[in-house]
Amino acid sequence: MFHYTVHTSLDVVEEKISGVGKALADQRELYLGLLYPTEDYKVYGYVTNSKVKFVIVVDSSNTSLRDNEIRSMFRKLHNSFTDVMCNPFYNPGDPIQSKAFDSIVSTMMVQAC
Amino acid sequence: MESLTLSDVEQKYYSELFLSCDVDNTKKVASNGKVLDLFRAAQLSNEVVHQITELCGATRLGHFGRSQFYIALKLIALAQSGLPLRVESLNSVRDLPLPRFVMGKNEQETRHAVMFADTENQGPYFPRPPGRVQAKKVSAHEMIQPCVPTVDPQPDTTSPVVSPHQSPPTSPHAWRKHKRQASGGNVDRQPSVPGVVWPPFREAQPGPVTGDGMWSAHSPPPVQESWVSFTDTPPSSTLPMHPPSAQVITTVRTVPSAMTTNEIQRQISGYDDPWKITDEQRQYYINQFKTIQADLTGLIPGSAAKEFFTKSKLPILELSHIWELSDFDKDGALTLDEFCAAFHLVVARKNGYDLPEKLPESLMPKLIDLDDSAVPEPATEVDFSASPVEVTPNKSPSMPSLNQNWSELNQSNEQWETFSERSSSSQTLTQFDSNIAPADPDTAIVHPVPIRMTPSKIHMQEMELKRTGSDHTHPTSPLMANPPELSDETKLAATIKFPGTTVGDGYSSSDSFTSDQEPISSAVNRQRSHSGTSPEGLKVVAPPPPPPRPHASHSRSSSLDMNRNFAAVPAGPQQPGVVAFPPAVPPRPLPTQTSVPHGHRSVEGDGLPAHTSTSPHQMPEQPNFADFSQFQAFAVDQPADDGENTSDKTTGTMKTAKNDIQSEERNATTVNSAKVSTPLAPPPKPVRRRLKSEDELRPDVEDLPQKSNVIATVLATQPSIPRSIGKDKKAIQASIRRNKETNTVLARLNNVIECDHRISLEVQLEQLRPFSHL
């Protein structure tokens, strides 16, 4: 169910990176606010220099997450992603099946909670 | 025949042997030939063999049928275990070890060869390492169990064990010699290593017959099978028998490449650490490494490694996982250690071991290569360069576990990571700010330009006055140097002499001038300093108030050029040509200067040097910067140069230079005095011009008294062009005008640049605004 959210957020990310023309590695905050009254979550975006986009969806009820934390999460994601990329057996575009990557992501998620 | 009950293992084994003997596939084995060889290989006395033959009823039949054969085998086993040969005991004896047969080397070799040849076809089998039987250890008998390449239909599930001495030419199986464990107690089942299915193994283990079937010992058979297929070394047969618990892992490597389908399978006995790499294995890995990368200390790129490991026919996902484990430094390339670890993991996986989640300690990089020497067996045995591994159970010395390294690395990595995280967060935020407002001194200096504009003539006069009063404080007196250049080596430059050398000085001096906004005084100064900075300075000298160029920045950069350019510095056209002048300028300026309209000269003369000195581009040193006259002439020329690029520039530039210098200096910031043809007077101007619309500078010059006009014309035109001395005032004025225009343009640009960032920020804000109230 988050796919929809993520897809819509992609549009916003695109808009941001194309409009400004600045460093692509901007870590922007994409706050969707209340899409539904009941739903309140934040979507953060992050774009790498190669236009690879990371999207984090966070429940707004989890108010303890600060911006810095999000940034560090993105950083970790980026590092893990580059590690996955380094694997010659990985074809870009494939779903990532790296266990190391998954473990890092899981750890992060746990921490965020 | 007595009924014979065989255990499964025995069944398999026997059937294999039978098949191996049954070359003709007649289901009957002649008593002679292979059977006898086999029996003899059992190392039993002939008597015993004979007895066995009789017992089994072969003598009766004259040949060995399957049952007879089996009985015989069983009897052999009995005999080998020292039990009396009794038919009754055939079934009574439990736990009888499999009969062992010792193969002679020759046979082995033959078989070996056959095996090799046969193993060409991989099919479901993996190429088998040419294992040679090793000399057995004392008690170890080598069991040669050629793996029947499943080609032969195996009656039982267990592919019949081919008799050792049979080298089935057609059977594409690899012979495997296994070393039997010393402990003969158990049935040593040799795990089928080489790709070929291991019949018994297959049975015993769920080893898939697929390519991966090799390692059927998924669950290492309880029995220790430590067998290693060696590529023997005839001489020393060190049979490394693994201690009981050893589980032999055969490393299967399907590398169709050089190994030609013969892949070594190493078996590692890892009873205590299944991941240890034995020496042989390591040696093998190293050899493989060499095939890809000759330099053992080098790296194998990811793509090459990918190809290599893809040959092992493991699924990509597993290979990917292996890569993740083994690429320790995550650099996309494999070092020797990483490669060995990866190879090892591939082998293990092929043999049925599950891949670990984390890299085992023994496989961590920094595994030693030292131990290679320990193993006497060279890789020679490996025909396919895959040396069968001899399990050296106890040895795993080669791998010193590198836990500590790992843990250290881990920690360091983590620390490193945290650092990066911490530090980067602040960086991103601050980066932005730094981009703002490039403090361009030139631009800053440009600003003042307008100020100067107003006084114009007054300024000029002032400048002149100042100039007169000023002495060549500026060693470099760029003006001095510049003029020569500007004036195309004659006119202006007289003082400039040092077009090239003085540039530096000129700059320094010019810097001081740049700040000098005063047209005249600055011009004077500039001219002096300009010698180094730029010819423009010289030119500017003429017009007293050449815009106080932001000499600071510009002058430096342009000074060098200015020196060279000396002659043509006007802001507008860069003074490429100007550069040429400076060198020869020195002497010239004098005459030129003198020729310069005296009217100007008085002022300009001083002004020129001042100008030049002040102009950023002024030549650094203007020894003659004091010689303002030159500058004047120079300055005069310069402005004139704007429109005219003539040799006269030097002279004319002198005067114009002054003006130009002033104006240039005004625009100095903007002008890149690169060329600075007129080291002295021109420099400032050209500098400015260079920056942007240098022509605009000229307008500034116009404000200056005629000198400025002269200079402007000189400078404005082109830096490199030596203005004709004879520029008339009109030209000078035009150049001045242009300078002024340039100035204003540059100033505007400055503002634009500064605002730019703000605008971008505002834009961003706008973009974000919509989201603020969603």
Coordinates of C-alpha atoms in Angstrom, one line a residue, chain B residues 20-289:
Chain B
S20 CA 34.4 -51.7 -14.2
C21 CA 35.4 -55.2 -14.8
D22 CA 32.6 -55.9 -17.0
V23 CA 34.0 -54.2 -19.9
D24 CA 32.2 -56.1 -22.3
N25 CA 29.1 -55.5 -20.6
T26 CA 28.2 -59.1 -20.7
K27 CA 27.4 -59.2 -17.1
K28 CA 30.0 -61.7 -16.8
V29 CA 33.4 -61.2 -15.9
A30 CA 36.1 -63.4 -16.9
S31 CA 38.2 -64.6 -14.3
N32 CA 41.2 -63.4 -16.0
G33 CA 42.0 -60.0 -16.8
K34 CA 40.5 -57.3 -14.9
V35 CA 39.1 -59.4 -12.2
L36 CA 42.3 -60.9 -11.4
D37 CA 43.9 -57.6 -11.5
L38 CA 41.4 -56.4 -9.2
F39 CA 41.8 -59.2 -6.9
R40 CA 45.5 -58.7 -6.9
A41 CA 45.0 -55.2 -6.2
A42 CA 43.4 -56.3 -3.1
Q43 CA 46.8 -57.2 -2.0
L44 CA 46.0 -60.6 -1.2
S45 CA 48.2 -63.4 -1.8
N46 CA 47.5 -65.4 -4.9
E47 CA 46.5 -68.2 -2.8
V48 CA 43.9 -66.3 -1.2
V49 CA 42.7 -65.0 -4.4
H50 CA 42.5 -68.4 -5.8
Q51 CA 40.6 -69.5 -2.8
I52 CA 38.2 -66.8 -3.2
T53 CA 37.7 -67.5 -6.7
E54 CA 36.8 -71.0 -5.9
L55 CA 34.6 -70.1 -3.1
C56 CA 32.6 -67.8 -5.1
G57 CA 32.0 -70.3 -7.6
A58 CA 33.7 -68.6 -10.4
T59 CA 35.8 -71.5 -11.0
R60 CA 32.8 -73.5 -11.5
L61 CA 31.4 -71.2 -13.9
G62 CA 34.6 -70.2 -15.4
H63 CA 33.7 -66.7 -15.1
F64 CA 32.5 -64.2 -12.7
G65 CA 29.0 -63.5 -12.8
R66 CA 27.6 -60.7 -10.9
S67 CA 26.8 -62.7 -7.9
Q68 CA 30.1 -64.5 -8.0
F69 CA 31.8 -61.3 -8.3
Y70 CA 30.0 -59.9 -5.4
I71 CA 30.8 -62.9 -3.4
A72 CA 34.4 -62.6 -4.3
L73 CA 34.5 -59.1 -3.3
K74 CA 33.0 -59.9 -0.1
L75 CA 35.5 -62.6 0.5
I76 CA 38.2 -60.2 -0.3
A77 CA 36.9 -58.0 2.2
L78 CA 36.9 -60.8 4.6
A79 CA 40.4 -61.6 3.8
Q80 CA 41.6 -58.1 4.1
S81 CA 40.1 -57.9 7.4
G82 CA 41.9 -60.9 8.4
L83 CA 38.9 -63.1 8.7
P84 CA 39.0 -66.6 7.5
L85 CA 37.4 -67.2 4.2
R86 CA 34.3 -68.9 4.8
V87 CA 31.3 -68.8 2.8
E88 CA 29.2 -68.8 5.8
S89 CA 30.8 -65.8 7.0
L90 CA 29.7 -63.9 4.0
N91 CA 26.6 -63.0 5.5
S92 CA 27.4 -63.3 9.0
V93 CA 30.0 -60.8 9.2
R94 CA 28.7 -57.5 9.7
D95 CA 30.4 -54.3 9.2
L96 CA 32.8 -55.6 6.9
P97 CA 34.7 -53.0 5.3
L98 CA 34.7 -52.7 1.7
P99 CA 37.3 -54.5 -0.1
R100 CA 40.1 -52.4 -0.8
F101 CA 42.1 -52.4 -3.8
V102 CA 45.3 -50.9 -4.4
M103 CA 46.1 -49.5 -7.6
G104 CA 49.4 -49.4 -9.1
K105 CA 50.6 -46.2 -10.2
N106 CA 50.7 -47.0 -13.7
E107 CA 47.3 -48.0 -13.7
Q108 CA 46.4 -45.0 -11.9
E109 CA 48.1 -42.9 -14.4
T110 CA 46.5 -44.7 -17.1
R111 CA 43.3 -44.3 -15.5
H112 CA 44.1 -40.9 -14.9
A113 CA 44.6 -40.2 -18.4
V114 CA 41.6 -41.9 -19.3
M115 CA 39.8 -40.0 -16.8
F116 CA 40.9 -36.9 -18.2
A117 CA 40.0 -37.7 -21.5
D118 CA 36.8 -39.0 -20.4
T119 CA 36.0 -36.2 -18.3
E120 CA 35.8 -34.0 -21.3
N121 CA 32.2 -34.5 -21.3
Q122 CA 30.9 -32.8 -18.5
G123 CA 27.4 -33.5 -18.8
P124 CA 26.1 -33.9 -15.5
Y125 CA 29.4 -34.5 -14.1
F126 CA 31.8 -32.3 -13.2
P127 CA 35.1 -32.7 -14.6
R128 CA 37.0 -34.6 -12.2
P129 CA 40.2 -33.7 -11.1
P130 CA 42.6 -36.2 -12.1
G131 CA 43.2 -37.7 -8.9
R132 CA 45.9 -39.9 -8.6
V133 CA 45.9 -42.4 -6.1
Q134 CA 48.3 -41.6 -3.7
A135 CA 50.4 -44.0 -2.2
K136 CA 48.6 -45.1 0.5
K137 CA 49.4 -44.6 3.9
V138 CA 50.3 -47.4 5.9
S139 CA 46.9 -48.6 6.5
A140 CA 45.2 -46.7 4.1
H141 CA 44.3 -48.3 1.0
E142 CA 43.4 -46.3 -1.8
M143 CA 40.2 -47.1 -3.0
I144 CA 39.9 -46.5 -6.4
Q145 CA 36.6 -46.0 -7.3
P146 CA 36.2 -44.8 -10.6
C147 CA 33.1 -43.1 -10.8
V148 CA 31.1 -44.5 -13.4
P149 CA 29.9 -41.7 -15.2
T150 CA 26.4 -42.4 -15.0
V151 CA 26.5 -43.1 -18.5
D152 CA 26.5 -46.7 -17.8
P153 CA 23.2 -47.6 -16.7
Q154 CA 23.5 -48.5 -13.2
P155 CA 21.6 -51.3 -12.2
D156 CA 21.3 -50.1 -8.8
T157 CA 20.9 -46.8 -7.6
T158 CA 24.4 -46.9 -6.9
S159 CA 26.4 -46.6 -9.8
P160 CA 28.6 -49.5 -9.9
V161 CA 31.9 -48.9 -8.8
V162 CA 34.2 -49.4 -11.5
S163 CA 37.0 -51.5 -10.7
P164 CA 40.0 -49.7 -10.3
H165 CA 42.1 -51.2 -12.8
Q166 CA 39.7 -50.7 -15.4
S167 CA 40.2 -47.6 -17.1
P168 CA 37.1 -47.3 -19.0
P169 CA 38.0 -45.5 -22.0
T170 CA 34.6 -44.7 -22.8
S171 CA 33.3 -44.0 -19.5
P172 CA 33.7 -40.4 -18.9
H173 CA 34.2 -40.7 -15.4
A174 CA 36.9 -39.6 -13.6
W175 CA 38.7 -41.9 -11.5
R176 CA 38.8 -41.0 -8.2
K177 CA 41.0 -42.3 -5.9
H178 CA 40.1 -41.8 -2.6
K179 CA 42.1 -42.3 0.2
R180 CA 40.5 -44.3 2.6
Q181 CA 40.6 -43.3 5.8
A182 CA 42.9 -45.0 8.0
S183 CA 40.1 -46.1 10.0
G184 CA 39.0 -48.8 7.9
G185 CA 36.2 -49.6 10.2
N186 CA 33.7 -47.8 8.3
V187 CA 32.8 -47.9 5.0
D188 CA 34.5 -45.1 3.5
R189 CA 32.4 -43.8 1.1
Q190 CA 34.2 -41.6 -1.1
P191 CA 32.2 -38.7 -1.7
S192 CA 31.8 -38.4 -5.2
V193 CA 33.8 -35.7 -6.0
P194 CA 34.5 -35.0 -9.4
G195 CA 31.5 -34.1 -11.0
V196 CA 30.9 -37.5 -11.8
V197 CA 28.4 -38.9 -9.8
W198 CA 29.6 -40.8 -7.1
P199 CA 27.5 -43.7 -7.3
P200 CA 27.7 -44.7 -3.8
F201 CA 27.4 -41.3 -2.8
R202 CA 24.6 -40.6 -4.8
E203 CA 22.9 -43.1 -3.1
A204 CA 24.0 -42.3 0.2
Q205 CA 23.4 -38.8 -0.2
P206 CA 20.8 -37.0 -1.8
G207 CA 23.4 -35.6 -4.0
P208 CA 21.7 -34.3 -6.9
V209 CA 22.8 -35.7 -10.0
T210 CA 22.9 -32.4 -11.5
G211 CA 26.0 -30.6 -12.0
D212 CA 26.0 -30.0 -8.4
G213 CA 25.7 -33.5 -7.8
M214 CA 29.2 -33.6 -7.2
W215 CA 29.1 -33.1 -3.8
S216 CA 26.6 -35.3 -2.7
A217 CA 27.7 -35.2 0.7
H218 CA 25.4 -32.6 1.6
S219 CA 25.3 -33.9 4.9
P220 CA 28.6 -35.1 5.3
P221 CA 28.2 -38.7 5.7
P222 CA 28.6 -39.7 9.1
V223 CA 31.4 -41.8 8.1
Q224 CA 34.2 -39.8 7.7
E225 CA 35.3 -40.0 4.5
S226 CA 38.3 -38.3 4.1
W227 CA 39.4 -38.9 0.8
V228 CA 41.1 -36.7 -1.3
S229 CA 41.6 -37.0 -4.8
F230 CA 45.0 -36.2 -5.4
T231 CA 46.7 -35.5 -8.4
D232 CA 49.2 -37.5 -7.1
T233 CA 52.6 -37.1 -6.6
P234 CA 54.0 -40.3 -7.1
P235 CA 56.8 -39.9 -4.9
S236 CA 55.2 -38.9 -1.8
S237 CA 52.0 -40.1 -1.2
T238 CA 51.1 -38.5 1.8
L239 CA 47.9 -39.6 2.4
P240 CA 46.4 -37.2 4.5
M241 CA 43.9 -38.9 6.2
H242 CA 41.6 -37.0 8.0
P243 CA 40.9 -37.7 11.4
P244 CA 37.7 -39.3 11.8
S245 CA 35.5 -36.4 11.8
A246 CA 36.9 -35.0 8.8
Q247 CA 34.5 -34.4 6.2
V248 CA 35.9 -34.2 3.1
I249 CA 34.7 -31.7 0.9
T250 CA 35.6 -31.9 -2.5
T251 CA 36.0 -28.7 -4.1
V252 CA 34.5 -28.9 -7.4
R253 CA 35.4 -26.4 -9.7
T254 CA 33.9 -26.4 -13.0
V255 CA 36.1 -24.3 -14.9
P256 CA 35.8 -25.1 -18.4
S257 CA 38.6 -23.0 -19.2
A258 CA 42.1 -24.0 -18.7
M259 CA 41.1 -26.6 -16.4
T260 CA 39.4 -28.1 -19.2
T261 CA 36.7 -29.5 -17.4
N262 CA 38.8 -31.0 -14.9
E263 CA 38.1 -29.4 -11.9
I264 CA 39.6 -30.1 -8.8
Q265 CA 37.7 -31.1 -6.1
R266 CA 39.2 -30.6 -2.9
Q267 CA 38.0 -32.1 0.0
I268 CA 38.4 -30.3 3.1
S269 CA 38.2 -31.9 6.2
G270 CA 36.7 -29.5 8.3
Y271 CA 35.9 -31.2 11.3
D272 CA 36.8 -28.4 13.4
D273 CA 36.4 -25.8 10.8
P274 CA 34.8 -26.6 7.6
W275 CA 36.0 -23.5 6.0
K276 CA 39.6 -24.0 6.3
I277 CA 41.5 -24.0 3.2
T278 CA 44.2 -26.6 3.0
D279 CA 47.4 -26.0 1.5
E280 CA 46.7 -27.8 -1.6
Q281 CA 43.6 -26.0 -2.1
R282 CA 45.2 -22.8 -1.6
Q283 CA 47.8 -23.7 -4.0
Y284 CA 45.2 -24.5 -6.5
Y285 CA 43.4 -21.3 -5.9
I286 CA 46.6 -19.4 -6.4
N287 CA 47.2 -21.1 -9.6
Q288 CA 43.7 -20.2 -10.7
F289 CA 44.3 -16.7 -9.6

